[in-house]
Amino acid sequence: GNSVTQMEGPVTLSEEAFLTINCTYTATGYPSLFWYVQYPGEGLQLLLKATKADDKGSNKGFEATYRKETTSFHLEKGSVQVSDSAVYFCALSEGTSYDKVIFGPGTSLSVIP
Amino acid sequence: NAGVTQTPKFQVLKTGQSMTLQCAQDMNHNSMYWYRQDPGMGLRLIYYSASEGTTDKGEVPNGYNVSRLNKREFSLRLESAAPSQTSVYFCASSEAAGLAGTNEQFFGPGTRLTVL
């Protein structure tokens, strides 16, 4: 079945460092891809999404490009801040009759001053 | 506009006790979901309701029941709690107004449940 794989965490970076969190997926059709973020003690919230191949999602300085040829959707940010410390979830949606979403295991990011 | 609200925030149960987790959304969304979050496993779908009046099993439904009371409310019931149900539970909703599968899910703040 469909699945999402993310790089293992936790990831610790210094402020202003470059961030990459790898995400690859397995899907039979043409899923939409998402990155959700979970700040401590809160629920998940959408960070960005891409609904078709070669689309780039972006928000708050984060970017990810839907690469169908490599089945990847890596999250990047050029300069992280302490406030970016959170858990990041890559996810795909199977596009059935409702918005069924499959989440990856999450990658914990800590940014230190 | 409160978004998705959940009650309670924390709960401790003894094995065999029952309880209901409440969820409500004020965004007029059609679809609602219950997930559990366990360390290293991401979120797993317990039940979902694609529209008012319908409910279906997700990936891990055993030990749970749900009720879509109306368009706003979707409750999750544990009839006889077990330690394996210790987890953080999230309710979510989505509009399903665009193409199915493209819509953002909106999450509540979660309920942290411990079963002793």
CSV table of C-alpha atoms in Angstrom, one decimal:
chain,number,residue,atom,x,y,z
A,1,GLY,CA,0.0,0.0,0.0
A,2,ASN,CA,0.9,3.7,0.0
A,3,SER,CA,3.5,4.8,2.5
A,4,VAL,CA,5.7,7.7,3.5
A,5,THR,CA,9.3,7.4,4.7
A,6,GLN,CA,11.2,10.2,6.5
A,7,MET,CA,14.7,10.6,7.7
A,8,GLU,CA,15.3,9.6,11.2
A,9,GLY,CA,15.6,12.3,13.9
A,10,PRO,CA,16.2,14.0,16.0
A,11,VAL,CA,17.9,16.7,14.0
A,12,THR,CA,19.8,19.4,15.9
A,13,LEU,CA,21.0,22.5,14.1
A,14,SER,CA,22.5,25.9,15.0
A,15,GLU,CA,20.5,29.0,14.2
A,16,GLU,CA,20.9,30.2,10.6
A,17,ALA,CA,22.0,26.7,9.4
A,18,PHE,CA,20.5,25.1,6.3
A,19,LEU,CA,17.8,22.5,6.8
A,20,THR,CA,16.9,19.5,4.7
A,21,ILE,CA,14.5,16.8,5.9
A,22,ASN,CA,14.2,14.0,3.4
A,23,CYS,CA,10.9,12.4,2.5
A,24,THR,CA,10.1,9.7,0.0
A,25,TYR,CA,6.8,8.1,-0.7
A,26,THR,CA,5.3,5.0,-2.3
A,27,ALA,CA,2.0,5.5,-4.1
A,28,THR,CA,0.1,3.7,-6.8
A,29,GLY,CA,-1.7,6.8,-8.2
A,30,TYR,CA,-1.0,10.6,-8.2
A,31,PRO,CA,-1.1,11.7,-4.6
A,32,SER,CA,-1.0,15.2,-3.2
A,33,LEU,CA,2.0,15.7,-0.9
A,34,PHE,CA,2.1,17.7,2.3
A,35,TRP,CA,4.4,18.9,5.1
A,36,TYR,CA,2.7,19.4,8.5
A,37,VAL,CA,4.4,20.9,11.5
A,38,GLN,CA,3.7,20.2,15.2
A,39,TYR,CA,4.9,22.7,17.7
A,40,PRO,CA,5.3,21.5,21.3
A,41,GLY,CA,2.0,20.8,23.0
A,42,GLU,CA,-0.1,21.6,19.9
A,43,GLY,CA,-1.9,19.8,17.1
A,44,LEU,CA,-0.5,19.5,13.6
A,45,GLN,CA,-0.9,22.4,11.1
A,46,LEU,CA,-0.3,22.5,7.4
A,47,LEU,CA,3.1,24.0,6.5
A,48,LEU,CA,2.9,23.5,2.7
A,49,LYS,CA,1.6,21.2,0.0
A,50,ALA,CA,2.0,20.3,-3.6
A,51,THR,CA,-0.8,18.6,-5.6
A,52,LYS,CA,1.0,17.6,-8.8
A,53,ALA,CA,4.4,16.6,-10.1
A,54,ASP,CA,7.0,19.5,-10.3
A,55,ASP,CA,4.9,21.7,-8.1
A,56,LYS,CA,6.8,23.6,-5.4
A,57,GLY,CA,5.1,24.3,-2.1
A,58,SER,CA,6.4,27.1,0.0
A,59,ASN,CA,5.6,28.9,3.3
A,60,LYS,CA,7.5,30.7,6.0
A,61,GLY,CA,10.8,30.2,4.2
A,62,PHE,CA,10.3,26.5,3.8
A,63,GLU,CA,10.1,24.9,0.4
A,64,ALA,CA,9.5,21.4,-1.0
A,65,THR,CA,9.3,20.2,-4.6
A,66,TYR,CA,7.1,17.3,-5.8
A,67,ARG,CA,9.6,15.0,-7.6
A,68,LYS,CA,7.7,12.2,-9.3
A,69,GLU,CA,10.8,10.7,-10.9
A,70,THR,CA,12.4,10.2,-7.5
A,71,THR,CA,9.2,9.9,-5.5
A,72,SER,CA,10.5,12.5,-3.1
A,73,PHE,CA,9.3,15.7,-1.4
A,74,HIS,CA,12.2,16.9,0.6
A,75,LEU,CA,11.7,19.9,3.0
A,76,GLU,CA,14.3,22.7,2.9
A,77,LYS,CA,14.9,26.0,4.6
A,78,GLY,CA,17.9,28.2,4.0
A,79,SER,CA,18.3,29.6,7.5
A,80,VAL,CA,16.5,28.1,10.4
A,81,GLN,CA,15.5,29.9,13.6
A,82,VAL,CA,15.0,28.8,17.1
A,83,SER,CA,11.2,29.2,16.6
A,84,ASP,CA,11.4,26.4,13.9
A,85,SER,CA,12.0,23.8,16.6
A,86,ALA,CA,9.1,21.4,16.1
A,87,VAL,CA,8.3,18.0,14.7
A,88,TYR,CA,7.8,17.8,10.9
A,89,PHE,CA,5.5,15.3,9.2
A,90,CYS,CA,5.6,14.4,5.6
A,91,ALA,CA,2.3,13.1,4.3
A,92,LEU,CA,0.5,12.0,1.2
A,93,SER,CA,-3.2,12.0,0.4
A,94,GLU,CA,-4.6,9.2,-1.7
A,95,GLY,CA,-7.3,11.3,-3.4
A,96,THR,CA,-10.2,9.0,-2.7
A,97,SER,CA,-13.7,10.1,-1.8
A,98,TYR,CA,-12.4,11.9,1.2
A,99,ASP,CA,-9.1,13.5,2.3
A,100,LYS,CA,-7.4,10.3,3.5
A,101,VAL,CA,-3.9,11.2,4.6
A,102,ILE,CA,-1.0,8.9,5.3
A,103,PHE,CA,1.6,10.4,7.6
A,104,GLY,CA,5.3,9.7,8.0
A,105,PRO,CA,6.7,9.0,11.4
A,106,GLY,CA,7.8,12.6,11.9
A,107,THR,CA,11.3,14.2,12.3
A,108,SER,CA,12.0,16.2,15.4
A,109,LEU,CA,14.0,19.4,14.8
A,110,SER,CA,15.8,21.4,17.5
A,111,VAL,CA,17.4,24.7,16.6
A,112,ILE,CA,19.9,26.0,19.2
A,113,PRO,CA,21.0,29.6,19.4
B,1,ASN,CA,-13.7,31.1,15.1
B,2,ALA,CA,-12.2,28.4,17.4
B,3,GLY,CA,-11.4,25.9,14.7
B,4,VAL,CA,-11.3,22.4,16.0
B,5,THR,CA,-11.8,21.9,19.8
B,6,GLN,CA,-11.3,18.8,21.9
B,7,THR,CA,-12.1,17.9,25.4
B,8,PRO,CA,-10.7,16.8,27.7
B,9,LYS,CA,-7.0,17.8,27.3
B,10,PHE,CA,-5.8,15.2,29.7
B,11,GLN,CA,-7.3,12.0,31.1
B,12,VAL,CA,-6.1,9.1,33.3
B,13,LEU,CA,-8.2,5.9,33.2
B,14,LYS,CA,-7.9,2.6,34.9
B,15,THR,CA,-8.0,-0.6,32.7
B,16,GLY,CA,-11.6,-1.4,31.9
B,17,GLN,CA,-13.0,2.0,32.4
B,18,SER,CA,-14.9,3.8,29.6
B,19,MET,CA,-14.8,7.3,28.3
B,20,THR,CA,-15.8,9.5,25.4
B,21,LEU,CA,-13.5,12.1,23.8
B,22,GLN,CA,-15.3,15.0,22.4
B,23,CYS,CA,-14.5,17.0,19.2
B,24,ALA,CA,-16.2,19.9,17.5
B,25,GLN,CA,-15.4,22.1,14.6
B,26,ASP,CA,-16.9,25.4,13.6
B,27,MET,CA,-15.6,25.6,10.0
B,28,ASN,CA,-18.6,23.9,8.4
B,29,HIS,CA,-16.3,21.0,7.2
B,30,ASN,CA,-17.8,17.9,5.8
B,31,SER,CA,-15.1,15.4,6.8
B,32,MET,CA,-13.8,14.6,10.3
B,33,TYR,CA,-11.1,12.2,11.6
B,34,TRP,CA,-9.8,10.7,14.7
B,35,TYR,CA,-6.1,9.8,14.9
B,36,ARG,CA,-3.8,8.5,17.6
B,37,GLN,CA,-0.2,9.6,17.8
B,38,ASP,CA,2.5,7.3,19.3
B,39,PRO,CA,6.2,7.8,19.5
B,40,GLY,CA,8.0,6.9,16.2
B,41,MET,CA,4.8,5.9,14.5
B,42,GLY,CA,3.4,9.2,13.2
B,43,LEU,CA,-0.4,9.5,13.2
B,44,ARG,CA,-2.6,6.6,12.6
B,45,LEU,CA,-6.2,6.9,11.5
B,46,ILE,CA,-8.7,5.3,13.9
B,47,TYR,CA,-12.0,6.3,12.3
B,48,TYR,CA,-13.3,8.9,9.9
B,49,SER,CA,-16.5,10.5,8.8
B,50,ALA,CA,-16.5,11.6,5.2
B,51,SER,CA,-19.8,13.4,5.6
B,52,GLU,CA,-22.5,13.9,8.2
B,53,GLY,CA,-24.3,10.6,8.8
B,54,THR,CA,-21.4,8.3,7.7
B,55,THR,CA,-18.5,6.8,9.6
B,56,ASP,CA,-15.9,4.3,8.6
B,57,LYS,CA,-13.0,2.4,10.0
B,58,GLY,CA,-9.4,3.6,9.6
B,59,GLU,CA,-6.2,1.8,10.1
B,60,VAL,CA,-6.5,1.0,13.9
B,61,PRO,CA,-10.3,0.9,14.8
B,62,ASN,CA,-10.2,-2.0,17.3
B,63,GLY,CA,-11.3,-1.0,20.8
B,64,TYR,CA,-13.0,2.2,19.6
B,65,ASN,CA,-16.4,3.5,18.5
B,66,VAL,CA,-17.4,6.8,17.0
B,67,SER,CA,-20.5,8.9,16.6
B,68,ARG,CA,-21.0,11.7,14.1
B,69,LEU,CA,-23.6,13.5,16.2
B,70,ASN,CA,-24.1,16.3,13.6
B,71,LYS,CA,-22.0,18.2,11.1
B,72,ARG,CA,-20.0,19.9,13.9
B,73,GLU,CA,-19.4,17.1,16.3
B,74,PHE,CA,-17.5,13.8,16.1
B,75,SER,CA,-16.9,11.8,19.3
B,76,LEU,CA,-14.6,8.8,20.0
B,77,ARG,CA,-15.5,6.3,22.7
B,78,LEU,CA,-13.4,3.8,24.5
B,79,GLU,CA,-15.7,1.1,25.9
B,80,SER,CA,-13.2,-0.7,28.0
B,81,ALA,CA,-9.8,1.0,28.1
B,82,ALA,CA,-6.6,-0.9,27.9
B,83,PRO,CA,-3.0,0.2,28.5
B,84,SER,CA,-2.3,-0.2,24.8
B,85,GLN,CA,-4.7,2.7,24.2
B,86,THR,CA,-2.3,5.1,26.1
B,87,SER,CA,-1.7,7.7,23.5
B,88,VAL,CA,-2.3,11.2,22.3
B,89,TYR,CA,-5.6,11.5,20.4
B,90,PHE,CA,-6.2,14.1,17.7
B,91,CYS,CA,-9.3,15.1,16.0
B,92,ALA,CA,-9.2,16.8,12.6
B,93,SER,CA,-11.5,18.1,9.9
B,94,SER,CA,-11.3,19.0,6.3
B,95,GLU,CA,-13.5,20.8,3.8
B,96,ALA,CA,-13.3,18.4,0.9
B,97,ALA,CA,-14.4,21.3,-1.3
B,98,GLY,CA,-11.6,20.9,-3.8
B,99,LEU,CA,-10.6,17.6,-5.4
B,100,ALA,CA,-10.6,14.8,-2.8
B,101,GLY,CA,-7.1,14.4,-1.5
B,102,THR,CA,-5.9,18.0,-2.0
B,103,ASN,CA,-7.5,19.5,1.0
B,104,GLU,CA,-5.8,20.6,4.2
B,105,GLN,CA,-6.7,18.9,7.4
B,106,PHE,CA,-7.2,21.1,10.5
B,107,PHE,CA,-6.2,19.6,13.8
B,108,GLY,CA,-7.4,20.1,17.4
B,109,PRO,CA,-4.9,20.5,20.3
B,110,GLY,CA,-5.1,16.8,21.3
B,111,THR,CA,-6.1,14.7,24.3
B,112,ARG,CA,-3.4,13.0,26.2
B,113,LEU,CA,-4.8,9.7,27.6
B,114,THR,CA,-3.1,7.4,30.0
B,115,VAL,CA,-4.6,4.0,30.8
B,116,LEU,CA,-3.1,2.4,34.0
